[in-house]
Coordinates of C-alpha atoms in Angstrom, one line a residue:
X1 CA -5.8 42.7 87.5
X2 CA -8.3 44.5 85.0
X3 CA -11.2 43.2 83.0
X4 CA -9.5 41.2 80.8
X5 CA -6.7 39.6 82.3
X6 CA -8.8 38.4 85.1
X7 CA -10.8 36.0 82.7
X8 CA -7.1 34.2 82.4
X9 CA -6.6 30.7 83.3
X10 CA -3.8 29.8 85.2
X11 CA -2.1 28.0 82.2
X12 CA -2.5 31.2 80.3
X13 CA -0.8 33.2 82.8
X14 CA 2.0 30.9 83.0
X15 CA 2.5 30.6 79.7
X16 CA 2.8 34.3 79.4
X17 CA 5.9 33.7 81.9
X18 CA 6.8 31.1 80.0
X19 CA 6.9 33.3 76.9
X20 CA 8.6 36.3 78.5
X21 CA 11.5 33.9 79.5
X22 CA 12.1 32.6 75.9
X23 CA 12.0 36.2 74.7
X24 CA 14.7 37.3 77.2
X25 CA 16.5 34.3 76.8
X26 CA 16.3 34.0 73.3
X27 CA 18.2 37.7 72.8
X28 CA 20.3 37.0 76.1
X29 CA 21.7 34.5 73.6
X30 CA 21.7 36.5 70.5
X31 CA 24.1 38.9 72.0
X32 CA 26.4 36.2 72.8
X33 CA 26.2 34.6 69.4
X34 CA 26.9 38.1 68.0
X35 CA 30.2 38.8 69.7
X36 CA 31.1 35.7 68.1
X37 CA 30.4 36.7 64.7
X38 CA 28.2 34.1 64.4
X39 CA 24.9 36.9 63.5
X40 CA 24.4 37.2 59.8
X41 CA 24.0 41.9 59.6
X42 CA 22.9 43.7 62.0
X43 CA 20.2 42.7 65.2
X44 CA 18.7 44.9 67.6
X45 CA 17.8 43.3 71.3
X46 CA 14.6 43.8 73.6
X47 CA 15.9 42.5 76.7
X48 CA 13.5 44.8 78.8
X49 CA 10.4 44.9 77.1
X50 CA 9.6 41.8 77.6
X51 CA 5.7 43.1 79.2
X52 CA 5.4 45.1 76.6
X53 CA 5.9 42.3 73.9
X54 CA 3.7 39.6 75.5
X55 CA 1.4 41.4 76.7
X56 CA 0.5 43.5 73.6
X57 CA 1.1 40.3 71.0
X58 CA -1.0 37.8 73.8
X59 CA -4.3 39.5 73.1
X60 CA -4.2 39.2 69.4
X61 CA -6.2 36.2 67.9
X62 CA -4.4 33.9 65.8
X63 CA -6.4 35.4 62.7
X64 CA -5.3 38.6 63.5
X65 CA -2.7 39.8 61.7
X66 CA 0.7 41.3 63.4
X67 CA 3.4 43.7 61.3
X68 CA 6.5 43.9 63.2
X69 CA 9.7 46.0 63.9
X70 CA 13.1 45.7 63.5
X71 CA 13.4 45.7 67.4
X72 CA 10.7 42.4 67.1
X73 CA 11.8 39.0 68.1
X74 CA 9.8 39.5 71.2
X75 CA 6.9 40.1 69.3
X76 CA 7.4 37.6 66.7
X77 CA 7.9 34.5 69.7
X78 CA 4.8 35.4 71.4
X79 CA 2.8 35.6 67.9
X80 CA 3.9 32.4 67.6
X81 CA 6.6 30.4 65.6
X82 CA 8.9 27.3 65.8
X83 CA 11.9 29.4 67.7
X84 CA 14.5 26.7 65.8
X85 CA 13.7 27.9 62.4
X86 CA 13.8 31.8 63.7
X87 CA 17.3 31.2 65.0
X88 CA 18.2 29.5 62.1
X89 CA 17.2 32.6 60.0
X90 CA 19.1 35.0 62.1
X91 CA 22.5 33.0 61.8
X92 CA 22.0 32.9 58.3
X93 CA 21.1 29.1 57.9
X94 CA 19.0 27.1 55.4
X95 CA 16.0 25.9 57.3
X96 CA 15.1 29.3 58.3
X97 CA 11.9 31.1 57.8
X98 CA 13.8 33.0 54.8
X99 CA 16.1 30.6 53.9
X100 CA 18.8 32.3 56.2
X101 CA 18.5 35.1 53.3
X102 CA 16.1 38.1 55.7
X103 CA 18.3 37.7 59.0
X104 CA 16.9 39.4 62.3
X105 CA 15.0 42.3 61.2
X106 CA 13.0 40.5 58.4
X107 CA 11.4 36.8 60.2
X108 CA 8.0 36.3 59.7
X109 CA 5.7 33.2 60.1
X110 CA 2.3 33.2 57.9
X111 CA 1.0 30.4 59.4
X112 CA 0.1 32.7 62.7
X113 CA -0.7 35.7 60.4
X114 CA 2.6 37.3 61.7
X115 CA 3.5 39.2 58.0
X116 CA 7.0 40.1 58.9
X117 CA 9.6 42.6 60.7
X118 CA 11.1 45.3 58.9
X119 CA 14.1 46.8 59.2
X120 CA 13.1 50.8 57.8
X121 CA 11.8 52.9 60.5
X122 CA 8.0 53.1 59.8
X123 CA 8.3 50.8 57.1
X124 CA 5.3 49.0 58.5
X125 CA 2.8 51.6 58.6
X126 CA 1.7 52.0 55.1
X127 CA 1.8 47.7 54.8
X128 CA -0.4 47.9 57.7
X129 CA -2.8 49.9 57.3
X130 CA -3.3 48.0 53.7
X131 CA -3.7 45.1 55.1
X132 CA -6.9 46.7 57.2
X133 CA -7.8 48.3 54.5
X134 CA -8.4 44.8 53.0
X135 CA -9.9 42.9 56.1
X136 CA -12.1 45.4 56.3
X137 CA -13.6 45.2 52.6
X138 CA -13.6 41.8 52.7
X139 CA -15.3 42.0 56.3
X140 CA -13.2 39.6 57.9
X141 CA -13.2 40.3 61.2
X142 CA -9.7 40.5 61.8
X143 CA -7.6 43.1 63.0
X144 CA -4.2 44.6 61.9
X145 CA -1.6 45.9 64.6
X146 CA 1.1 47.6 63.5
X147 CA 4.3 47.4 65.8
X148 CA 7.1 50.4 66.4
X149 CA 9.4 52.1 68.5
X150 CA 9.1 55.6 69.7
X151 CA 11.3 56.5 67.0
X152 CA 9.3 56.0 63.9
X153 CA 6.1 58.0 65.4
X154 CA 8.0 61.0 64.0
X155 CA 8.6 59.6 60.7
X156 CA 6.1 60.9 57.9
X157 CA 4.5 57.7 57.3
X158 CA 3.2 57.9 60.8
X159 CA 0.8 60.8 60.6
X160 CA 0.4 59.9 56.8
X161 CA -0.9 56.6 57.2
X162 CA -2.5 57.3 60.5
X163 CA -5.1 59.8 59.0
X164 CA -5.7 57.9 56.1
X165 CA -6.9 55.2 58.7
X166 CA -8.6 57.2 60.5
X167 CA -11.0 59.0 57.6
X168 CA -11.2 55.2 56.4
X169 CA -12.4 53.7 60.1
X170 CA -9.6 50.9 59.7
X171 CA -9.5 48.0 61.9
X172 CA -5.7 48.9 63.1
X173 CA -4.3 49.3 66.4
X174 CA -1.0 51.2 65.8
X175 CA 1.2 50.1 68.4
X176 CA 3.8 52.1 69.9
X177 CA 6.7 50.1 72.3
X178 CA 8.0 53.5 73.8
X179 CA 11.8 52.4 75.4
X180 CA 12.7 56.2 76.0
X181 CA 15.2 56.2 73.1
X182 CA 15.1 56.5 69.1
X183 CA 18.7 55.3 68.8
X184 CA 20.8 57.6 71.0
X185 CA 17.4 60.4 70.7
X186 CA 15.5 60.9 74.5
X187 CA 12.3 60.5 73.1
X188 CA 11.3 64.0 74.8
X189 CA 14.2 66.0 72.8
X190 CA 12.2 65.0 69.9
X191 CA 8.8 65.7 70.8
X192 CA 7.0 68.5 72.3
X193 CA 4.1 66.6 74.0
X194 CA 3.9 64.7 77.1
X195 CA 3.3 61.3 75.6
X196 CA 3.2 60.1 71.9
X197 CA -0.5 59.1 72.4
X198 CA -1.4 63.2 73.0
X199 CA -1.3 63.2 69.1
X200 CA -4.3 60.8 68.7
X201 CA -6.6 64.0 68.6
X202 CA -5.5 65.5 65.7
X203 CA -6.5 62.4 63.9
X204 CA -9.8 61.9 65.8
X205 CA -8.4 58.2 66.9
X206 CA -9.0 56.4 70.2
X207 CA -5.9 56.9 72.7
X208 CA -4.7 54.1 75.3
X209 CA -1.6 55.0 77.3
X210 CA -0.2 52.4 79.6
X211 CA 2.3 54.2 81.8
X212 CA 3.7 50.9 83.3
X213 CA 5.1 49.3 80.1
X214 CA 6.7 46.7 82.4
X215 CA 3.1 45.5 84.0
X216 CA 2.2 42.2 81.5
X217 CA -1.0 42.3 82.4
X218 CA -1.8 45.9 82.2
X219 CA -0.2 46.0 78.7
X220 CA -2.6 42.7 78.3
X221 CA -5.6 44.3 79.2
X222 CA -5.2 47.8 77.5
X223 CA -4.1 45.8 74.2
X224 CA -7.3 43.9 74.7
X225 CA -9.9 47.5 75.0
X226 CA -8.0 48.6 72.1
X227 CA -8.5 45.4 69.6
X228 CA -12.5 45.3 71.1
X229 CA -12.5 48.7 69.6
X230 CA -10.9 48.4 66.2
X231 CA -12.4 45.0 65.8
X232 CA -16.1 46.9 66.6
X233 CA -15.5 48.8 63.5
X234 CA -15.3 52.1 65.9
X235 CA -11.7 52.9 63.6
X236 CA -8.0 52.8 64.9
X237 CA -6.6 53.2 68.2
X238 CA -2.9 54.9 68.6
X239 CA -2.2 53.2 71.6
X240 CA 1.3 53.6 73.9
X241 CA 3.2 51.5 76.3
X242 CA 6.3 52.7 78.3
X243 CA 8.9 50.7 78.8
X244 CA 12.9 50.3 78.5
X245 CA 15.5 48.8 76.5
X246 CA 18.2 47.4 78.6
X247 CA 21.1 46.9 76.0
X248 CA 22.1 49.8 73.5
X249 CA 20.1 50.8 70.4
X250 CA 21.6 47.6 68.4
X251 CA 24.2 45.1 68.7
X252 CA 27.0 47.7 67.5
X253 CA 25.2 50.3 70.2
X254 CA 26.8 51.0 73.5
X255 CA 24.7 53.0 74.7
X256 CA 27.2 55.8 76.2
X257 CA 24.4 58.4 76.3
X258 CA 22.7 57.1 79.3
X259 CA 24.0 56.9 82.7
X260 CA 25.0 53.7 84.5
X261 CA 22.2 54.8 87.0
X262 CA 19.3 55.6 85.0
X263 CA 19.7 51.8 83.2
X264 CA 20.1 50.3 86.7
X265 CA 16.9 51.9 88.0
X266 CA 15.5 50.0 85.5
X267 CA 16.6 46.8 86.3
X268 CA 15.4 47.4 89.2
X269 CA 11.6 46.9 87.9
X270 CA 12.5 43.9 85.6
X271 CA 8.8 42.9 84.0
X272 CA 10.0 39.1 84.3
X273 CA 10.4 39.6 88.2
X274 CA 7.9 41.6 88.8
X275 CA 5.1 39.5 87.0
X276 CA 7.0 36.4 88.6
X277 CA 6.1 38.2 92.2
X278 CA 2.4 38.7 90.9
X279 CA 2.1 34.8 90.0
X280 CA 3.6 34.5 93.9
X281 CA 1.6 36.6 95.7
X282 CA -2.2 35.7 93.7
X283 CA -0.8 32.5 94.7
X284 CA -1.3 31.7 90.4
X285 CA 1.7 29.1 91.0
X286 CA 4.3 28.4 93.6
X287 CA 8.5 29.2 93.9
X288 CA 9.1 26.0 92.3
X289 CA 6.8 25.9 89.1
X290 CA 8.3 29.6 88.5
X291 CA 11.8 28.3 88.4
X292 CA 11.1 25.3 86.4
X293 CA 8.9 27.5 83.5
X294 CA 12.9 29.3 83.7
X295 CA 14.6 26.3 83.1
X296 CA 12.2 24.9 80.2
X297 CA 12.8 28.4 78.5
X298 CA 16.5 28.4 78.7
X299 CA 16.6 24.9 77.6
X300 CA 14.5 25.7 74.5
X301 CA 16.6 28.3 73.7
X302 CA 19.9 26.6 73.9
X303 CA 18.6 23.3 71.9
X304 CA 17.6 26.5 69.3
X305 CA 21.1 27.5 69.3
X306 CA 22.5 24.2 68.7
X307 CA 19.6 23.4 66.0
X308 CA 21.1 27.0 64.6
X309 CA 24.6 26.6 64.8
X310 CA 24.8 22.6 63.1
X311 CA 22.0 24.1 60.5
X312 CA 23.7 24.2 56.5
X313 CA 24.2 27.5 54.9
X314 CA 21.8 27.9 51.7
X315 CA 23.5 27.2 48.6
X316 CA 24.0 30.3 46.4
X317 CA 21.1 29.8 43.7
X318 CA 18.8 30.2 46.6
X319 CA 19.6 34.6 46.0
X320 CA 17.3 33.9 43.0
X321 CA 14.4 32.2 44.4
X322 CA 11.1 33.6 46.0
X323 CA 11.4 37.1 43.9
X324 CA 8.6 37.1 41.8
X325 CA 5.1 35.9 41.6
X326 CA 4.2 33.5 39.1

């Protein structure tokens, strides 16, 4: 436990379950869907990262505002959002967040300040650090984090964007889900320093490195010192989780270029289990309140499928809606 995620009441904590369930389930269900032909483009899964997710996104206040990745549905659930209407959107249906018109890599909900997943490798970054740039002329209060895989910290728009908020003192936490692998690219093939946050000197910005990605609550309390920060007006915080993806790099992604073992070994520290043991041995909740925050999950996730899959398709005029501001 740390100094933050000590202060958690036991409904918080099992709601975090709760949370990390519907996000496993949710893409544990995605995948079938997919095989099916039933997903409208392309979706990428986070079945793995469920820790780093919850426990990253759980810290963030509802005013707080969240830009997301294309690997994001984890993010996106625990920000908040009716999982019905998101399900809806990825199978292409009417009643979804976009009309069934953005698909996996683009749901948003503005209601819980969550502005969107984007499917461009650091497409996020510049967005973000706007929006800071905003809350903190308007002094709002509120900070920005900016979500991404390992991949896109070697995209210019990192270390563009990332200086520019750090001469500016920008209320953004730049947050960096490190699954080992841009694509089919070991993350240390394409980097020459131990961990992604070693490059938080060169732009003068407040490192946090969590080397247990899979540990909620770790993840829970760094996210939390690195938000106090940036909220404190103290400037952005590059800060780095380690974790893994389970499936390949999308849903067209095998995943041939790691070994059977090396994914197994993984498995083996399943964040769900081993914040489910945590609950058990703090005594948080018992065997049977565990199993049943399961069940509720799985249930909400297949009444989300059937919401989905009975959900109209827009009609075609809808293409020309929403794409300009009057």
């Amino acid at each position: 436990m740390g100094k933050y995620s000590d202060k958690l009441t036991k409904e918080q904590k099992l709601e975090m379950l709760k949370l990390m369930e519907v996000c496993r389930h949710f893409d544990l269900q995605l995948s079938k869907l997919f095989a099916r032909g039933l997903v409208a483009g392309m979706t990428h899964y986070s079945v793995g990262e469920e820790a780093a997710n919850v426990g990253g996104i759980y810290a963030m206040r509802k005013e707080d505002l969240m830009y997301s990745n294309h690997r994001g549905h984890g993010q996106t659930i625990t920000k908040g959002i009716d999982i019905n209407r998101m399900m809806a959107e990825i199978l292409g249906r009417e009643p979804g967040y976009c009309k069934g018109r953005g698909g996996s890599m683009h749901v948003f909900n503005l209601e819980v300040n969550n502005m969107g997943c984007n499917g461009i490798v650091g497409g996020g970054h510049g967005i973000s650090i706007g929006a800071a740039f905003v809350q903190k002329q308007k002094k709002t209060g509120n900070v920005v984090v900016s979500c991404m895989g390992d991949g896109a910290t070697n995209e210019g728009s990192f270390h563009e964007t990332l200086n520019m908020a750090s001469i500016w003192d920008l209320p953004v936490v730049y947050y960096v889900i490190n699954n080992k692998y841009g694509i089919s690219m070991d993350i240390h093939d394409a980097i020459n320093v131990e961990h992604i946050t070693d490059r938080a000197s060169a732009y003068g910005v407040k490192a946090i490195h969590v080397e247990d990605g899979n540990d909620v609550l770790a993840v829970y309390d760094a996210m939390n010192e690195a938000i106090e920060h940036a909220r404190s007006g103290k400037g952005p915080v590059l800060m780095e989780v380690e974790t893994y993806r389970w499936f390949g790099h999308s849903a067209s992604d095998a995943g041939a270029y790691r070994s059977r073992e090396e994914i197994n070994s993984w498995k083996e520290r399943d964040p769900i289990e081993a914040y489910r043991k945590v609950l058990l041995d703090t005594k948080v909740a018992n065997i049977d309140e565990l199993d049943k925050i399961r069940d509720e999950a799985i249930k909400e996730v297949d009444e989300a499928v059937v919401f989905a899959k009975n959900a109209p398709f827009p009609q075609e005029n809808v293409a020309f809606e929403d794409n300009l501001a009057e």
